[in-house]
PDB file of C-alpha atoms in Angstrom:
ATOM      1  CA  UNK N 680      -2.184  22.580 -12.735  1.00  0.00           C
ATOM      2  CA  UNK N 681      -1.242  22.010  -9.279  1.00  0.00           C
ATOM      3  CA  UNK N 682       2.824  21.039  -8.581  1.00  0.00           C
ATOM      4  CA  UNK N 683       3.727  17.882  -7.568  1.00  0.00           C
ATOM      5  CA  UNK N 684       4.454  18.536  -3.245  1.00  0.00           C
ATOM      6  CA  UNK N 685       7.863  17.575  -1.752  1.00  0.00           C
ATOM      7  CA  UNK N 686       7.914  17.284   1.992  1.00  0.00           C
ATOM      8  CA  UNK N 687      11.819  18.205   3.482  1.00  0.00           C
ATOM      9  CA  UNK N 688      12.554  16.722   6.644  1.00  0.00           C
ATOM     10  CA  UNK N 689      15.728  17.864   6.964  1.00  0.00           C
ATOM     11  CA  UNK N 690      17.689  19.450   9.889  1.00  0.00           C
ATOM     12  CA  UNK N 691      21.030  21.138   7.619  1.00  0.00           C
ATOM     13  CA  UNK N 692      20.277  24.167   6.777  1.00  0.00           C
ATOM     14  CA  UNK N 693      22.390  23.959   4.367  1.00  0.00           C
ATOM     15  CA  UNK N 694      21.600  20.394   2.703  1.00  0.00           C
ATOM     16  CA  UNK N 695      17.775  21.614   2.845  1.00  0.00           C
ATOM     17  CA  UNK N 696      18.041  24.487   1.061  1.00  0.00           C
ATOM     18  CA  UNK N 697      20.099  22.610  -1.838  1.00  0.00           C
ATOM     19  CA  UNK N 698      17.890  19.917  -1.907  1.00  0.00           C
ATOM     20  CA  UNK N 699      14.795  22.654  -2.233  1.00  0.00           C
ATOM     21  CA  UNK N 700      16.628  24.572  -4.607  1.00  0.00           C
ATOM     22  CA  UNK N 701      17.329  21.330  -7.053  1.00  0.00           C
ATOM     23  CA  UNK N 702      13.774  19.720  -6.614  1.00  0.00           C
ATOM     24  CA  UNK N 703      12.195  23.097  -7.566  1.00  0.00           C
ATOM     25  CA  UNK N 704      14.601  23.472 -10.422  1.00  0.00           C
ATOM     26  CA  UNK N 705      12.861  20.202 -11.632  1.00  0.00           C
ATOM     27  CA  UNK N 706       9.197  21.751 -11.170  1.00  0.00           C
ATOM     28  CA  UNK N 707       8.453  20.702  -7.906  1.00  0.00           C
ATOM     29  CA  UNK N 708       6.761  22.595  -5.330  1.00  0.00           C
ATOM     30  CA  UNK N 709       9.151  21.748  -1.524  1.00  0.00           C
ATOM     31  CA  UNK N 710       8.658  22.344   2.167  1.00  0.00           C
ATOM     32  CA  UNK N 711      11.424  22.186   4.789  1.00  0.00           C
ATOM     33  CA  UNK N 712      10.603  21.145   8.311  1.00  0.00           C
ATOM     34  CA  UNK N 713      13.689  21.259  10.427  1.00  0.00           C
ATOM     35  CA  UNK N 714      12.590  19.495  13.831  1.00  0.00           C
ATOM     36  CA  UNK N 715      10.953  15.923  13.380  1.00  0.00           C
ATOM     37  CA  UNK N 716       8.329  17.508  16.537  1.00  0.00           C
ATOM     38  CA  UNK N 717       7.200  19.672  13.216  1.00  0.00           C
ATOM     39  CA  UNK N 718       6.812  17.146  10.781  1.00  0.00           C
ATOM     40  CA  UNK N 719       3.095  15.617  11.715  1.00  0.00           C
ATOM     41  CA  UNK N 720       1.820  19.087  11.307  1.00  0.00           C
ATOM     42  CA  UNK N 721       3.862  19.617   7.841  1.00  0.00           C
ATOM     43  CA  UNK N 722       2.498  16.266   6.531  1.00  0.00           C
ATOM     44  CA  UNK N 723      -1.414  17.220   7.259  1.00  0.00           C
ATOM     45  CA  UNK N 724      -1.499  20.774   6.025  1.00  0.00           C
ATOM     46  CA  UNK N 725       1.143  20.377   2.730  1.00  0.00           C
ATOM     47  CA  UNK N 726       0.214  17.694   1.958  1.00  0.00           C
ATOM     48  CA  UNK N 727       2.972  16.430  -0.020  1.00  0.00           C
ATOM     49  CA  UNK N 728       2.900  13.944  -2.887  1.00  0.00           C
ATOM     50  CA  UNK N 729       6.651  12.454  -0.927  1.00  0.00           C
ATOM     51  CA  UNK N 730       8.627  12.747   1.683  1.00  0.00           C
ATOM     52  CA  UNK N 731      12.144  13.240   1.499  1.00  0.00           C
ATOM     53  CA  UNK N 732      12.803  12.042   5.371  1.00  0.00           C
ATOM     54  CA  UNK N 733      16.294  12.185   7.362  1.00  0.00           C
ATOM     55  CA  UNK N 734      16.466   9.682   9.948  1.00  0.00           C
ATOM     56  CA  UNK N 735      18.325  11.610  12.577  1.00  0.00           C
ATOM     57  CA  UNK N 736      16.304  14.802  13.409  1.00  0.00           C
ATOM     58  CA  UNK N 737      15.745  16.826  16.638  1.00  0.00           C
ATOM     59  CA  UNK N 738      13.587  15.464  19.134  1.00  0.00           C
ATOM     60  CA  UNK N 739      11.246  12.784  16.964  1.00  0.00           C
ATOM     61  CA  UNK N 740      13.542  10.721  15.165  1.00  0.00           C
ATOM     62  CA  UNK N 741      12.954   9.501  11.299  1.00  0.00           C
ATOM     63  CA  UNK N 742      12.088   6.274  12.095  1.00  0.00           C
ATOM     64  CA  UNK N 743       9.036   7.481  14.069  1.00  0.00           C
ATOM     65  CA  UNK N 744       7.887   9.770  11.646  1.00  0.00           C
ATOM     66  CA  UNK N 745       7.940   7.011   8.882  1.00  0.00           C
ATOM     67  CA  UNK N 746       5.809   4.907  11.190  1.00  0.00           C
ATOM     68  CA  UNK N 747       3.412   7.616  11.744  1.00  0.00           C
ATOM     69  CA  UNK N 748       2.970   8.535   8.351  1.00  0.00           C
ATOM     70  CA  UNK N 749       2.104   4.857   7.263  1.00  0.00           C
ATOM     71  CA  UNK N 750      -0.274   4.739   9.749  1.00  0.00           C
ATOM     72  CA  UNK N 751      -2.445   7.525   7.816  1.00  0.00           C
ATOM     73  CA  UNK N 752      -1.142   7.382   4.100  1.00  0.00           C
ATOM     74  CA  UNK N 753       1.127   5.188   1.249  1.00  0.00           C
ATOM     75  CA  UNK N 754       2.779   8.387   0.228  1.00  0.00           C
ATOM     76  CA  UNK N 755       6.304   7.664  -0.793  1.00  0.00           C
ATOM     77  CA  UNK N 756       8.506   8.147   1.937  1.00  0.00           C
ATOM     78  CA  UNK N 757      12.553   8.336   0.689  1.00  0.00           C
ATOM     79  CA  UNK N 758      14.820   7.892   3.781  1.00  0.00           C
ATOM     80  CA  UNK N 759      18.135   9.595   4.417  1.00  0.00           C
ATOM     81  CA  UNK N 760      20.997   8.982   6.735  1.00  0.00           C
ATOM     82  CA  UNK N 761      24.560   9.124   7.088  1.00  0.00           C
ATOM     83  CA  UNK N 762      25.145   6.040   8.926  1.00  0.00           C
ATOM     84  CA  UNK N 763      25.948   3.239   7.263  1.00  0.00           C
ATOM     85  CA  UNK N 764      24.766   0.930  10.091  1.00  0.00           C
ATOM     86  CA  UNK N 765      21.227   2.652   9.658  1.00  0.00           C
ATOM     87  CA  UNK N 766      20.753   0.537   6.157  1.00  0.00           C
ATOM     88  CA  UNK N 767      20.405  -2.481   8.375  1.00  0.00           C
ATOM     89  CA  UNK N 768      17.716  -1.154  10.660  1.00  0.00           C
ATOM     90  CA  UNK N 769      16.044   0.540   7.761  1.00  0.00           C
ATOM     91  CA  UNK N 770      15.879  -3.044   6.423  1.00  0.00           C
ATOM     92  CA  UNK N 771      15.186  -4.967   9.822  1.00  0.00           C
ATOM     93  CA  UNK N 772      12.491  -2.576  10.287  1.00  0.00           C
ATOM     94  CA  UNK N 773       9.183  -3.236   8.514  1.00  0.00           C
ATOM     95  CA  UNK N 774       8.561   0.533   8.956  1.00  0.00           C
ATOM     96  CA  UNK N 775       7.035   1.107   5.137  1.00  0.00           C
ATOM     97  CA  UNK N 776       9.690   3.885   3.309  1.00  0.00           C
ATOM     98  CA  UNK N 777       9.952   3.280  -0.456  1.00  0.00           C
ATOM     99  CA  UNK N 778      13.639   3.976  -0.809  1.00  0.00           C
ATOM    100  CA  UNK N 779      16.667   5.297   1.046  1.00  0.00           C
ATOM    101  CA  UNK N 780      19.648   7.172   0.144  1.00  0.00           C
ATOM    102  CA  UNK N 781      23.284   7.690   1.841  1.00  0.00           C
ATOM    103  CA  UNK N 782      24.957  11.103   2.807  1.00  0.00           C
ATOM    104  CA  UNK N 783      27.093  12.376   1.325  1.00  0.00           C
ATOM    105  CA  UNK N 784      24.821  12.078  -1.790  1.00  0.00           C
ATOM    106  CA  UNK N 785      24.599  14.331  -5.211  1.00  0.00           C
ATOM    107  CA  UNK N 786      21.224  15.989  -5.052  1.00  0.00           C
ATOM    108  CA  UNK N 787      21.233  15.287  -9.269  1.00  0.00           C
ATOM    109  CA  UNK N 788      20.758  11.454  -7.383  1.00  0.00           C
ATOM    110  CA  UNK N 789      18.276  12.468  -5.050  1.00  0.00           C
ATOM    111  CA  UNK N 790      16.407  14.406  -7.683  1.00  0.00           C
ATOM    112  CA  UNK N 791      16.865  11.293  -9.995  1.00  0.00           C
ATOM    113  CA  UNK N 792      15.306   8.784  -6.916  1.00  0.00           C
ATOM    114  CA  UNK N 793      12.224  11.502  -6.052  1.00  0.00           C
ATOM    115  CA  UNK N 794      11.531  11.034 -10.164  1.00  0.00           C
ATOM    116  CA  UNK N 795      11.886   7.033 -10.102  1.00  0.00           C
ATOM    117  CA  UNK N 796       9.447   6.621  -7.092  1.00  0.00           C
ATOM    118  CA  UNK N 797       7.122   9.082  -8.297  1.00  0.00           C
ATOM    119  CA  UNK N 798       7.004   7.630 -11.765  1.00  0.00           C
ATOM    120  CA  UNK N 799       6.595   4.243 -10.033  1.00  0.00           C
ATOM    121  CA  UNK N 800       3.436   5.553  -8.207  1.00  0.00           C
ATOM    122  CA  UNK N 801       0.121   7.606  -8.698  1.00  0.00           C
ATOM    123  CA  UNK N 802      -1.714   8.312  -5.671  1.00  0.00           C
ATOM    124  CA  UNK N 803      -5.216   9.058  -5.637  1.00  0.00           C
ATOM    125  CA  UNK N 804      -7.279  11.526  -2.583  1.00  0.00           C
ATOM    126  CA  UNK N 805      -6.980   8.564  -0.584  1.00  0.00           C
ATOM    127  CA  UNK N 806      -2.977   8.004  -0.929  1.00  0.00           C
ATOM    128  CA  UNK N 807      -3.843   4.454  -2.406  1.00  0.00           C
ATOM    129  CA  UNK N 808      -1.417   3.029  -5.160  1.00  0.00           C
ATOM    130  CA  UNK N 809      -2.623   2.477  -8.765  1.00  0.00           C
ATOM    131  CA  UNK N 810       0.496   1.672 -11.235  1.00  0.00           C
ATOM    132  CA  UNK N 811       1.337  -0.903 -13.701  1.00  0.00           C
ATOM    133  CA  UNK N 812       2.164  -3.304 -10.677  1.00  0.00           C
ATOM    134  CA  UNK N 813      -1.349  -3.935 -10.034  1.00  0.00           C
ATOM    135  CA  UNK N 814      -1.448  -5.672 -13.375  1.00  0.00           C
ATOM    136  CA  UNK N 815       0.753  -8.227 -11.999  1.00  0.00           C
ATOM    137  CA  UNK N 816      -1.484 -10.900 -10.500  1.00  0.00           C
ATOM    138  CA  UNK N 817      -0.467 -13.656  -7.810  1.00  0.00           C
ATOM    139  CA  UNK N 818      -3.907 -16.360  -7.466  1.00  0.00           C
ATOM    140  CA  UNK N 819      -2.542 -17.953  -4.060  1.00  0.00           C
ATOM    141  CA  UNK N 820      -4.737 -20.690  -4.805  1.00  0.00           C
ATOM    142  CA  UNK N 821      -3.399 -21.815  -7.669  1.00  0.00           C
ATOM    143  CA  UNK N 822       0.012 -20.363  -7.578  1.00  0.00           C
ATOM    144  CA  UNK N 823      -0.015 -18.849 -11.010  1.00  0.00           C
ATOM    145  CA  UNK N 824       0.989 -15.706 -11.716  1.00  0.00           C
ATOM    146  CA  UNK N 825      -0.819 -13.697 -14.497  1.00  0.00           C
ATOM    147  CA  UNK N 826       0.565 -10.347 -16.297  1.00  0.00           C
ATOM    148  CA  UNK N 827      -2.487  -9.134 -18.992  1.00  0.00           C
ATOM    149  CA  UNK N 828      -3.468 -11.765 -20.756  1.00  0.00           C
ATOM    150  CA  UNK N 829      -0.130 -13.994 -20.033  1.00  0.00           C
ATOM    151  CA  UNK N 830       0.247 -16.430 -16.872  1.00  0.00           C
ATOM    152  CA  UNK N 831       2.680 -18.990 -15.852  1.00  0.00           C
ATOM    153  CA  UNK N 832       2.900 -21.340 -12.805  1.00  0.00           C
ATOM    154  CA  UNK N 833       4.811 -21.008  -9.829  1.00  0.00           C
ATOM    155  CA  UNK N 834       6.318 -23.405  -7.623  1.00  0.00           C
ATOM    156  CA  UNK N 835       4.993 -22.518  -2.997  1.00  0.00           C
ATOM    157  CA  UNK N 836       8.684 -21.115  -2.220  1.00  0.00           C
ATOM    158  CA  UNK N 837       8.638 -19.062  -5.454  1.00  0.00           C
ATOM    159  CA  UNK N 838       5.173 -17.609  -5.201  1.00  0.00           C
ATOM    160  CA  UNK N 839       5.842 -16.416  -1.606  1.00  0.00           C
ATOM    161  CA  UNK N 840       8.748 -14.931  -2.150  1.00  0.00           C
ATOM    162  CA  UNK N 841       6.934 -12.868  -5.078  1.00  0.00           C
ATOM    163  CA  UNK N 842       4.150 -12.202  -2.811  1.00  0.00           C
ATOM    164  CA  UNK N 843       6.205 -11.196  -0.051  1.00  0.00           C
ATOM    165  CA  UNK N 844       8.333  -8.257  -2.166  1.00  0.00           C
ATOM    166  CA  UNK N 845       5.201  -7.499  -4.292  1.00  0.00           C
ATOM    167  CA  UNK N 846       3.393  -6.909  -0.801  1.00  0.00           C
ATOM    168  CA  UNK N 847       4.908  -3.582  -0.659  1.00  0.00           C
ATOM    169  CA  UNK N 848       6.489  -2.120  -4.038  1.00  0.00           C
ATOM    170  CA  UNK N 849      10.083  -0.363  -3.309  1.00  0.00           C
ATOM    171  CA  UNK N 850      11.235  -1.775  -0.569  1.00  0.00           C
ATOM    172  CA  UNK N 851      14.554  -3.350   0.118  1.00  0.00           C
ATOM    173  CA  UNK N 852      14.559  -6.963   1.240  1.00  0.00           C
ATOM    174  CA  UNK N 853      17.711  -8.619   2.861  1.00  0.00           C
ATOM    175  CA  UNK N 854      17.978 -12.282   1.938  1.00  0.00           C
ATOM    176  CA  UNK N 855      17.647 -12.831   5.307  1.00  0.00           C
ATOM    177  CA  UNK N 856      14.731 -11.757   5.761  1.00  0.00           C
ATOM    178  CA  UNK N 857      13.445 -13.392   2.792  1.00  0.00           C
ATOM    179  CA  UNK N 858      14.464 -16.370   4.108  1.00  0.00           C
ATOM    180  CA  UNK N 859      12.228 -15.424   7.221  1.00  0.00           C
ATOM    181  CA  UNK N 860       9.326 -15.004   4.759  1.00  0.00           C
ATOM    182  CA  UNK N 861       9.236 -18.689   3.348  1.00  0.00           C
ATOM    183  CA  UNK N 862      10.943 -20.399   6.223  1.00  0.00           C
ATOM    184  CA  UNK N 863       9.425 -20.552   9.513  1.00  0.00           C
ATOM    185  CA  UNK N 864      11.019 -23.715  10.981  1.00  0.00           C
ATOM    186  CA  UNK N 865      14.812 -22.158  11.610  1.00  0.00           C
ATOM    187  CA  UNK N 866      16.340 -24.531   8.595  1.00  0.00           C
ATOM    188  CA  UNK N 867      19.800 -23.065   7.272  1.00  0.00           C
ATOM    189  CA  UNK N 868      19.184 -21.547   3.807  1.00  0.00           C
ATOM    190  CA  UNK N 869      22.255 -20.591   2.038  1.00  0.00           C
ATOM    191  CA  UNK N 870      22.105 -16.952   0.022  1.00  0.00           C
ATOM    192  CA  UNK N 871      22.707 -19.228  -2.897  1.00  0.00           C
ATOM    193  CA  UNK N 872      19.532 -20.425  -2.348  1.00  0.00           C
ATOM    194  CA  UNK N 873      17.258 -17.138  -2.571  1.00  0.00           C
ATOM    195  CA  UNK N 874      19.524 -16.150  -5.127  1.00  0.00           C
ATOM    196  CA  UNK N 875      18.288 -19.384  -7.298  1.00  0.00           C
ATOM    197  CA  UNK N 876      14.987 -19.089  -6.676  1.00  0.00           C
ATOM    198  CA  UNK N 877      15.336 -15.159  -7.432  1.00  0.00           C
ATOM    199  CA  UNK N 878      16.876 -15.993 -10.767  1.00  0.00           C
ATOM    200  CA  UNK N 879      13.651 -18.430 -11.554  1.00  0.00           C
ATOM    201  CA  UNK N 880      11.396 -15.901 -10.701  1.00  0.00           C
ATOM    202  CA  UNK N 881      12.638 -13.256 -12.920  1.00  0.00           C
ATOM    203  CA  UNK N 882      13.148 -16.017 -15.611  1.00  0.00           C
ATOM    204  CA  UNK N 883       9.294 -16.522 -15.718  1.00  0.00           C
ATOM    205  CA  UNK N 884       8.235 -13.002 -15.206  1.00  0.00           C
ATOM    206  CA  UNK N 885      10.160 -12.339 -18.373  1.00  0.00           C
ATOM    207  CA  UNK N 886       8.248 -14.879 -20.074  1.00  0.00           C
ATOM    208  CA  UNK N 887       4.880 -12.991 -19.242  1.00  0.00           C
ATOM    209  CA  UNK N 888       6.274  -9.143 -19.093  1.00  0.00           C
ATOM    210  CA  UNK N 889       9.018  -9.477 -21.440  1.00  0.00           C
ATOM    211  CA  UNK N 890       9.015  -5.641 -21.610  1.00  0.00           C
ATOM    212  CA  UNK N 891       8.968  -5.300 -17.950  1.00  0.00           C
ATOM    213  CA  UNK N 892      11.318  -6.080 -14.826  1.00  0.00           C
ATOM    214  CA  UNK N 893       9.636  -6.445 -11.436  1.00  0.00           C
ATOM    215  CA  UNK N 894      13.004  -7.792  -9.557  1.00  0.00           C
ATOM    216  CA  UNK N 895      15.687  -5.970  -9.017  1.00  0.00           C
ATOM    217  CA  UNK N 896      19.266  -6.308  -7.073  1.00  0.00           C
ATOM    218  CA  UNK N 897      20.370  -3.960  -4.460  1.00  0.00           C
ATOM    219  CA  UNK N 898      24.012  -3.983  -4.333  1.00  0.00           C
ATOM    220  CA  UNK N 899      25.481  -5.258  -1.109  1.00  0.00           C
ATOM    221  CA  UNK N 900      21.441  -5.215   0.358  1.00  0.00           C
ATOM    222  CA  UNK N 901      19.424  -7.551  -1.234  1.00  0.00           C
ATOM    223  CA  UNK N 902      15.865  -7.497  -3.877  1.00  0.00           C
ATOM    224  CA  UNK N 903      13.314  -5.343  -4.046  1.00  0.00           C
ATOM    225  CA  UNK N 904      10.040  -5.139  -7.084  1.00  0.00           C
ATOM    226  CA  UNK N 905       9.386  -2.197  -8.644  1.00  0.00           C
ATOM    227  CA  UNK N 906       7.505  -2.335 -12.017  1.00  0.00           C
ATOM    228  CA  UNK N 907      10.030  -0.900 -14.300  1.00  0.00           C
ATOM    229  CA  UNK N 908      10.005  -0.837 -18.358  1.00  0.00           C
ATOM    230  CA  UNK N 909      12.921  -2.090 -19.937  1.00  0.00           C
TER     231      UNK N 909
END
């Protein structure tokens, strides 16, 4: 049975071969690219299953690479960087990674975060996403929400804000830029607010998937879904 494929792009030597050294201490088969020119080529012939992606690289920068790779595949991408700051562009951006993690970092973490996202997601030949998150059903034209053989209703602001994180499992939304997502006439929305209607939203998912949790808080960041069992 083939290993699961780990893409490095990584340009410390050092950090690299650690990372390698953990991930294939947990079974995994890794790649290191060095220069972010190198990593389109790494990506088509590995092949990886994720990417484990720094954002400041040597002449193509992270953030470009991400964008290429969603233009061809969902793989999981996992971001690095050491600059604070970059969390904000990371979640400004609507450049597709899956999760991010900040240097200095344990590599038990990133090891721990490379298990989480693959666990979350099974890719097929064509890099589409099949996991327990597709059960999870949003009719837009009734606003109910269905889980199995469970549904309950959903009020507009609630529904979109559901649809909007459930458009793409794993990523990090600011409350910002939630409000951006059900607001489109400049009002002033309070964090409060999205916080409330959060709090709803989980209430009522819990009544369908009692033995699931779809929203979760990102300290100091904001919400993101990801199917999880409790």
């Amino acid at each position: 049975m083939d290993k699961t494929r780990i893409l490095i792009v990584e340009d410390e030597p050092k950090l690299a071969d650690i990372l390698s050294k953990y991930l294939e201490k947990a079974d995994y088969e890794t790649r290191i690219v060095a220069d972010g020119a190198d990593a389109e080529h790494a990506f088509s012939t590995f092949d990886p299953h994720l990417i484990l992606l720094d954002i400041m690289l040597p002449n193509v920068d992270g953030i470009e690479i991400c964008k290429m790779v969603r233009a061809k595949s969902n793989v999981p991408v996992i971001m690095t960087t050491a600059k604070v700051e970059e969390i904000d562009r990371l979640l400004g951006l609507e450049i597709g990674a899956d999760d991010y993690v900040c240097k200095p970092y344990s590599p038990r973490e990133v090891v721990a975060r490379v298990k989480a996202v693959l666990r979350r997601v099974t890719l097929n030949g064509n890099g589409q996403k099949h996991d327990i998150e597709d059960k999870l059903r949003l009719n837009e034209d009734t606003l109910f929400v269905s889980f199995l053989n469970n549904s309950v209703s959903f009020t507009h602001v609630e529904f979109l804000l559901l649809k909007s994180m459930q458009s793409h499992p794993g990523r990090i939304y600011s409350r910002d830029k939630l409000m951006n997502h059900i607001y489109d006439d400049d009002r002033i929305v309070s964090d409060r607010t999205i916080d409330s209607h959060i709090k709803k939203i989980r209430k009522k998912l819990h009544g369908i998937a009692p033995e699931h949790e779809f929203i979760h808080s990102i300290y100091g960041a904001g919400y993101k879904f990801e199917a999880q069992s409790e």
